[in-house]
Amino acid sequence: MNLKRLKKVLFLPDTHAPYHSAMAYRLIEMVCATVQFDEVVIGGDFPDFYAISSHSKDPSRANKFEEEVCITKQLLRQVESWGFHKQHYVMGNHEDRLNRYIHDRAPEMKGIVDCDSLLQLRQHKWVVTPYKDHTMVGKVFVTHDVGKAGPTAVKDALASYQDNIVINHLHRISYMVEGNAKGVPHVAACFGWLGDVTKVDYMHRVKANRDWALGFGVGYVRDNGWVYLQPVPIIGTSCVVEGKLFQV
């Protein structure tokens, strides 16, 4: 029997720092102290960038962009300290808030400030994928979104790519496998989010509690590029990875 170790990949969905779940990140740090992951994939919306949103804003948060950036960078440096051989960063629509802000309100800053330099991504060896594009982990595409949200978005992403796909953006945990006419199965997955639902001010709490789920993903990559994807829901303050219970 071939018991060769598979490469392990950690998928971190929407985080929305500084409005992230500190509990969830403590839990994931515990997991990473036990499980040796080779790669990490941030799927976008790692910062919230609330202060530069075009939406109506709470005045108590509206002028704290510098604080948002500082906390986001601290959390990124924490993730980096978990010791991955490769780090993927896929931009999301919240990272794109900075581009839109510059285009609409500060065009003189174009080319001087961007999300990459602000968060020091390439400086800290992140492989950066722009918003509305994708990267590959083995034979799985990874993108932030394909322009849709809601309960059918994972199915729509599978229909768009017609291949294995991990999306983010939805804050839902969703997983489906569907074959094509040749009987070849493809997987589509979304691994939830890592935000703090008590900090959400743009949606009724009951809807967020119903539709969104704390969680992350794990992928096991074979030499031939096949990736076995596993959603990891965070239940209460605990999760199970590789048969081990982790709890904060």
Short mmCIF file of C-alpha atoms in Angstrom, two decimals:
data_model
loop_
_atom_site.label_atom_id
_atom_site.label_comp_id
_atom_site.label_asym_id
_atom_site.label_seq_id
_atom_site.Cartn_x
_atom_site.Cartn_y
_atom_site.Cartn_z
CA MET A 1 0.00 0.00 0.00
CA ASN A 2 1.31 3.45 -0.97
CA LEU A 3 1.12 5.67 2.12
CA LYS A 4 2.96 8.60 0.58
CA ARG A 5 2.13 11.86 2.35
CA LEU A 6 -0.21 14.14 0.41
CA LYS A 7 0.49 17.86 0.17
CA LYS A 8 -1.87 19.74 2.50
CA VAL A 9 -3.49 23.09 1.72
CA LEU A 10 -5.35 25.38 4.12
CA PHE A 11 -8.15 27.49 2.58
CA LEU A 12 -9.07 30.68 4.48
CA PRO A 13 -12.33 32.25 3.26
CA ASP A 14 -13.65 35.79 3.77
CA THR A 15 -12.21 37.26 6.99
CA HIS A 16 -13.22 40.96 6.93
CA ALA A 17 -10.52 42.15 9.33
CA PRO A 18 -10.71 44.00 11.66
CA TYR A 19 -14.25 42.61 12.01
CA HIS A 20 -13.01 39.02 12.02
CA SER A 21 -13.70 36.25 14.50
CA ALA A 22 -10.74 36.21 16.89
CA MET A 23 -12.01 32.89 18.24
CA ALA A 24 -11.93 31.30 14.77
CA TYR A 25 -8.37 32.44 14.19
CA ARG A 26 -7.25 31.12 17.58
CA LEU A 27 -8.82 27.80 16.64
CA ILE A 28 -7.13 27.68 13.21
CA GLU A 29 -3.80 28.54 14.82
CA MET A 30 -4.26 25.51 17.10
CA VAL A 31 -4.96 23.36 14.05
CA CYS A 32 -1.84 24.63 12.27
CA ALA A 33 0.28 23.87 15.32
CA THR A 34 -0.69 20.20 14.94
CA VAL A 35 -1.37 19.70 11.23
CA GLN A 36 1.53 20.49 8.91
CA PHE A 37 0.09 22.48 5.99
CA ASP A 38 2.29 23.06 2.96
CA GLU A 39 0.30 25.89 1.41
CA VAL A 40 -2.30 28.47 2.40
CA VAL A 41 -4.89 30.12 0.16
CA ILE A 42 -6.57 33.36 1.22
CA GLY A 43 -9.68 33.58 -0.94
CA GLY A 44 -10.27 37.33 -0.80
CA ASP A 45 -12.09 39.82 1.42
CA PHE A 46 -9.37 39.39 4.01
CA PRO A 47 -9.69 43.09 4.93
CA ASP A 48 -13.11 44.68 5.14
CA PHE A 49 -11.97 48.19 4.09
CA TYR A 50 -15.16 49.51 5.68
CA ALA A 51 -13.93 53.10 5.90
CA ILE A 52 -13.51 53.44 2.13
CA SER A 53 -16.70 51.62 1.18
CA SER A 54 -19.14 53.49 -1.05
CA HIS A 55 -22.00 52.29 1.18
CA SER A 56 -23.58 54.26 4.00
CA LYS A 57 -21.29 53.98 7.04
CA ASP A 58 -21.52 54.09 10.82
CA PRO A 59 -19.70 57.35 11.78
CA SER A 60 -17.90 55.54 14.60
CA ARG A 61 -16.15 53.33 12.01
CA ALA A 62 -15.99 55.67 9.06
CA ASN A 63 -12.66 57.36 9.84
CA LYS A 64 -10.62 54.35 10.95
CA PHE A 65 -8.99 53.23 7.70
CA GLU A 66 -5.48 53.38 9.18
CA GLU A 67 -6.60 51.21 12.11
CA GLU A 68 -8.25 48.73 9.71
CA VAL A 69 -5.04 48.41 7.70
CA CYS A 70 -2.90 48.01 10.83
CA ILE A 71 -5.04 45.20 12.27
CA THR A 72 -5.29 43.48 8.88
CA LYS A 73 -1.51 43.49 8.50
CA GLN A 74 -1.07 42.11 12.01
CA LEU A 75 -3.45 39.24 11.22
CA LEU A 76 -1.66 38.54 7.93
CA ARG A 77 1.70 38.39 9.69
CA GLN A 78 0.12 35.96 12.19
CA VAL A 79 -1.01 33.69 9.33
CA GLU A 80 2.48 33.84 7.77
CA SER A 81 4.02 32.74 11.07
CA TRP A 82 2.24 29.38 10.77
CA GLY A 83 5.00 28.28 8.41
CA PHE A 84 3.73 27.59 4.88
CA HIS A 85 5.99 26.78 1.94
CA LYS A 86 3.70 28.70 -0.44
CA GLN A 87 1.15 31.47 0.17
CA HIS A 88 -1.63 32.32 -2.31
CA TYR A 89 -3.64 35.54 -2.00
CA VAL A 90 -6.71 35.84 -4.23
CA MET A 91 -8.14 39.36 -4.23
CA GLY A 92 -11.85 39.87 -3.51
CA ASN A 93 -14.39 42.63 -3.95
CA HIS A 94 -13.44 44.18 -0.60
CA GLU A 95 -9.79 44.51 -1.65
CA ASP A 96 -11.21 46.07 -4.83
CA ARG A 97 -12.83 48.76 -2.70
CA LEU A 98 -9.42 50.46 -2.61
CA ASN A 99 -9.18 50.46 -6.41
CA ARG A 100 -12.69 51.87 -6.73
CA TYR A 101 -12.01 54.51 -4.09
CA ILE A 102 -8.89 55.68 -5.92
CA HIS A 103 -10.64 55.66 -9.32
CA ASP A 104 -13.63 57.64 -8.04
CA ARG A 105 -12.21 59.91 -5.36
CA ALA A 106 -8.40 60.03 -5.54
CA PRO A 107 -7.24 59.37 -9.12
CA GLU A 108 -3.97 61.16 -8.39
CA MET A 109 -3.06 58.18 -6.17
CA LYS A 110 -3.32 55.67 -9.03
CA GLY A 111 -0.08 53.71 -9.24
CA ILE A 112 1.13 54.99 -5.86
CA VAL A 113 -1.15 53.07 -3.47
CA ASP A 114 -2.67 49.64 -4.01
CA CYS A 115 -3.72 46.69 -1.87
CA ASP A 116 -0.54 44.73 -2.59
CA SER A 117 1.77 47.48 -1.32
CA LEU A 118 -0.55 48.54 1.49
CA LEU A 119 -0.65 45.04 2.99
CA GLN A 120 2.94 44.20 1.93
CA LEU A 121 1.80 41.05 0.17
CA ARG A 122 4.58 40.37 -2.32
CA GLN A 123 7.10 41.68 0.18
CA HIS A 124 6.01 38.80 2.42
CA LYS A 125 6.08 36.27 -0.44
CA TRP A 126 2.37 36.03 -1.25
CA VAL A 127 1.53 34.96 -4.78
CA VAL A 128 -1.18 37.50 -5.65
CA THR A 129 -4.13 36.87 -7.97
CA PRO A 130 -6.16 39.96 -9.02
CA TYR A 131 -9.87 40.27 -8.38
CA LYS A 132 -12.02 38.73 -11.14
CA ASP A 133 -9.26 36.26 -11.96
CA HIS A 134 -8.32 32.84 -10.61
CA THR A 135 -5.34 30.78 -9.55
CA MET A 136 -4.80 27.02 -9.56
CA VAL A 137 -4.12 24.65 -6.67
CA GLY A 138 -3.40 21.35 -8.33
CA LYS A 139 -6.29 20.81 -10.73
CA VAL A 140 -8.67 23.08 -8.80
CA PHE A 141 -9.44 26.64 -9.83
CA VAL A 142 -9.69 29.15 -6.97
CA THR A 143 -11.40 32.53 -7.36
CA HIS A 144 -13.26 34.95 -5.14
CA ASP A 145 -16.54 35.02 -7.03
CA VAL A 146 -18.02 34.79 -10.50
CA GLY A 147 -20.42 37.67 -10.06
CA LYS A 148 -23.17 35.90 -8.16
CA ALA A 149 -24.15 35.30 -4.55
CA GLY A 150 -26.89 33.33 -2.84
CA PRO A 151 -27.64 29.63 -2.40
CA THR A 152 -27.10 28.69 -6.07
CA ALA A 153 -23.78 30.49 -6.53
CA VAL A 154 -21.64 27.37 -6.07
CA LYS A 155 -23.67 25.55 -8.72
CA ASP A 156 -23.39 28.59 -10.99
CA ALA A 157 -19.61 28.66 -10.50
CA LEU A 158 -19.38 24.99 -11.47
CA ALA A 159 -21.44 25.72 -14.57
CA SER A 160 -19.18 28.67 -15.44
CA TYR A 161 -15.88 26.84 -15.02
CA GLN A 162 -17.11 23.37 -15.98
CA ASP A 163 -14.24 22.17 -13.84
CA ASN A 164 -13.16 21.86 -10.20
CA ILE A 165 -13.65 25.21 -8.48
CA VAL A 166 -13.38 26.79 -5.02
CA ILE A 167 -15.14 30.12 -4.60
CA ASN A 168 -15.47 32.46 -1.66
CA HIS A 169 -17.65 35.56 -1.16
CA LEU A 170 -20.81 33.71 -0.12
CA HIS A 171 -20.08 33.21 3.61
CA ARG A 172 -21.82 29.86 3.19
CA ILE A 173 -20.46 26.34 3.47
CA SER A 174 -21.51 24.57 0.30
CA TYR A 175 -20.11 21.51 -1.46
CA MET A 176 -21.29 19.67 -4.54
CA VAL A 177 -19.98 17.06 -6.97
CA GLU A 178 -21.46 16.84 -10.44
CA GLY A 179 -20.42 14.77 -13.42
CA ASN A 180 -20.32 15.74 -17.08
CA ALA A 181 -21.56 13.85 -20.15
CA LYS A 182 -18.45 11.66 -20.05
CA GLY A 183 -19.06 10.72 -16.43
CA VAL A 184 -16.11 12.77 -15.16
CA PRO A 185 -16.97 14.25 -11.74
CA HIS A 186 -16.07 17.80 -10.78
CA VAL A 187 -16.27 19.40 -7.36
CA ALA A 188 -17.33 22.93 -6.41
CA ALA A 189 -16.96 24.24 -2.88
CA CYS A 190 -17.28 27.30 -0.68
CA PHE A 191 -15.86 27.10 2.84
CA GLY A 192 -17.88 29.72 4.76
CA TRP A 193 -16.33 32.79 6.32
CA LEU A 194 -14.21 33.87 9.30
CA GLY A 195 -15.92 37.09 10.27
CA ASP A 196 -17.68 38.18 13.46
CA VAL A 197 -21.41 38.24 12.79
CA THR A 198 -21.97 40.65 15.70
CA LYS A 199 -20.03 43.32 13.77
CA VAL A 200 -22.28 43.13 10.69
CA ASP A 201 -24.33 46.32 10.30
CA TYR A 202 -25.73 45.93 6.78
CA MET A 203 -27.90 42.83 7.15
CA HIS A 204 -30.55 41.63 9.58
CA ARG A 205 -28.85 39.44 12.18
CA VAL A 206 -31.29 36.56 11.75
CA LYS A 207 -30.51 36.33 8.02
CA ALA A 208 -26.75 36.31 8.62
CA ASN A 209 -27.14 33.69 11.35
CA ARG A 210 -29.26 31.54 9.05
CA ASP A 211 -27.22 31.76 5.85
CA TRP A 212 -23.61 32.23 6.93
CA ALA A 213 -21.32 29.68 8.57
CA LEU A 214 -17.94 29.94 10.26
CA GLY A 215 -15.49 27.58 8.69
CA PHE A 216 -12.47 26.97 6.51
CA GLY A 217 -11.25 24.32 4.10
CA VAL A 218 -8.57 21.66 3.80
CA GLY A 219 -7.25 20.23 0.57
CA TYR A 220 -5.11 17.15 0.02
CA VAL A 221 -3.15 17.26 -3.25
CA ARG A 222 -1.90 14.18 -5.08
CA ASP A 223 1.13 14.15 -7.39
CA ASN A 224 -1.22 14.02 -10.39
CA GLY A 225 -2.90 17.28 -9.30
CA TRP A 226 -6.13 15.82 -7.97
CA VAL A 227 -7.27 17.68 -4.86
CA TYR A 228 -9.51 16.16 -2.22
CA LEU A 229 -11.42 19.06 -0.66
CA GLN A 230 -12.91 19.00 2.82
CA PRO A 231 -15.02 21.77 4.38
CA VAL A 232 -14.32 22.28 8.09
CA PRO A 233 -17.27 23.92 9.86
CA ILE A 234 -16.58 25.64 13.18
CA ILE A 235 -19.26 24.43 15.57
CA GLY A 236 -19.47 26.57 18.67
CA THR A 237 -15.78 27.02 19.43
CA SER A 238 -14.55 23.72 17.99
CA CYS A 239 -13.74 21.89 14.77
CA VAL A 240 -12.44 18.50 13.67
CA VAL A 241 -9.46 18.10 11.31
CA GLU A 242 -7.91 14.74 10.44
CA GLY A 243 -9.98 13.05 13.10
CA LYS A 244 -8.73 15.33 15.88
CA LEU A 245 -10.97 17.63 17.92
CA PHE A 246 -9.73 21.19 18.40
CA GLN A 247 -11.46 23.56 20.79
CA VAL A 248 -10.77 26.99 22.29
#
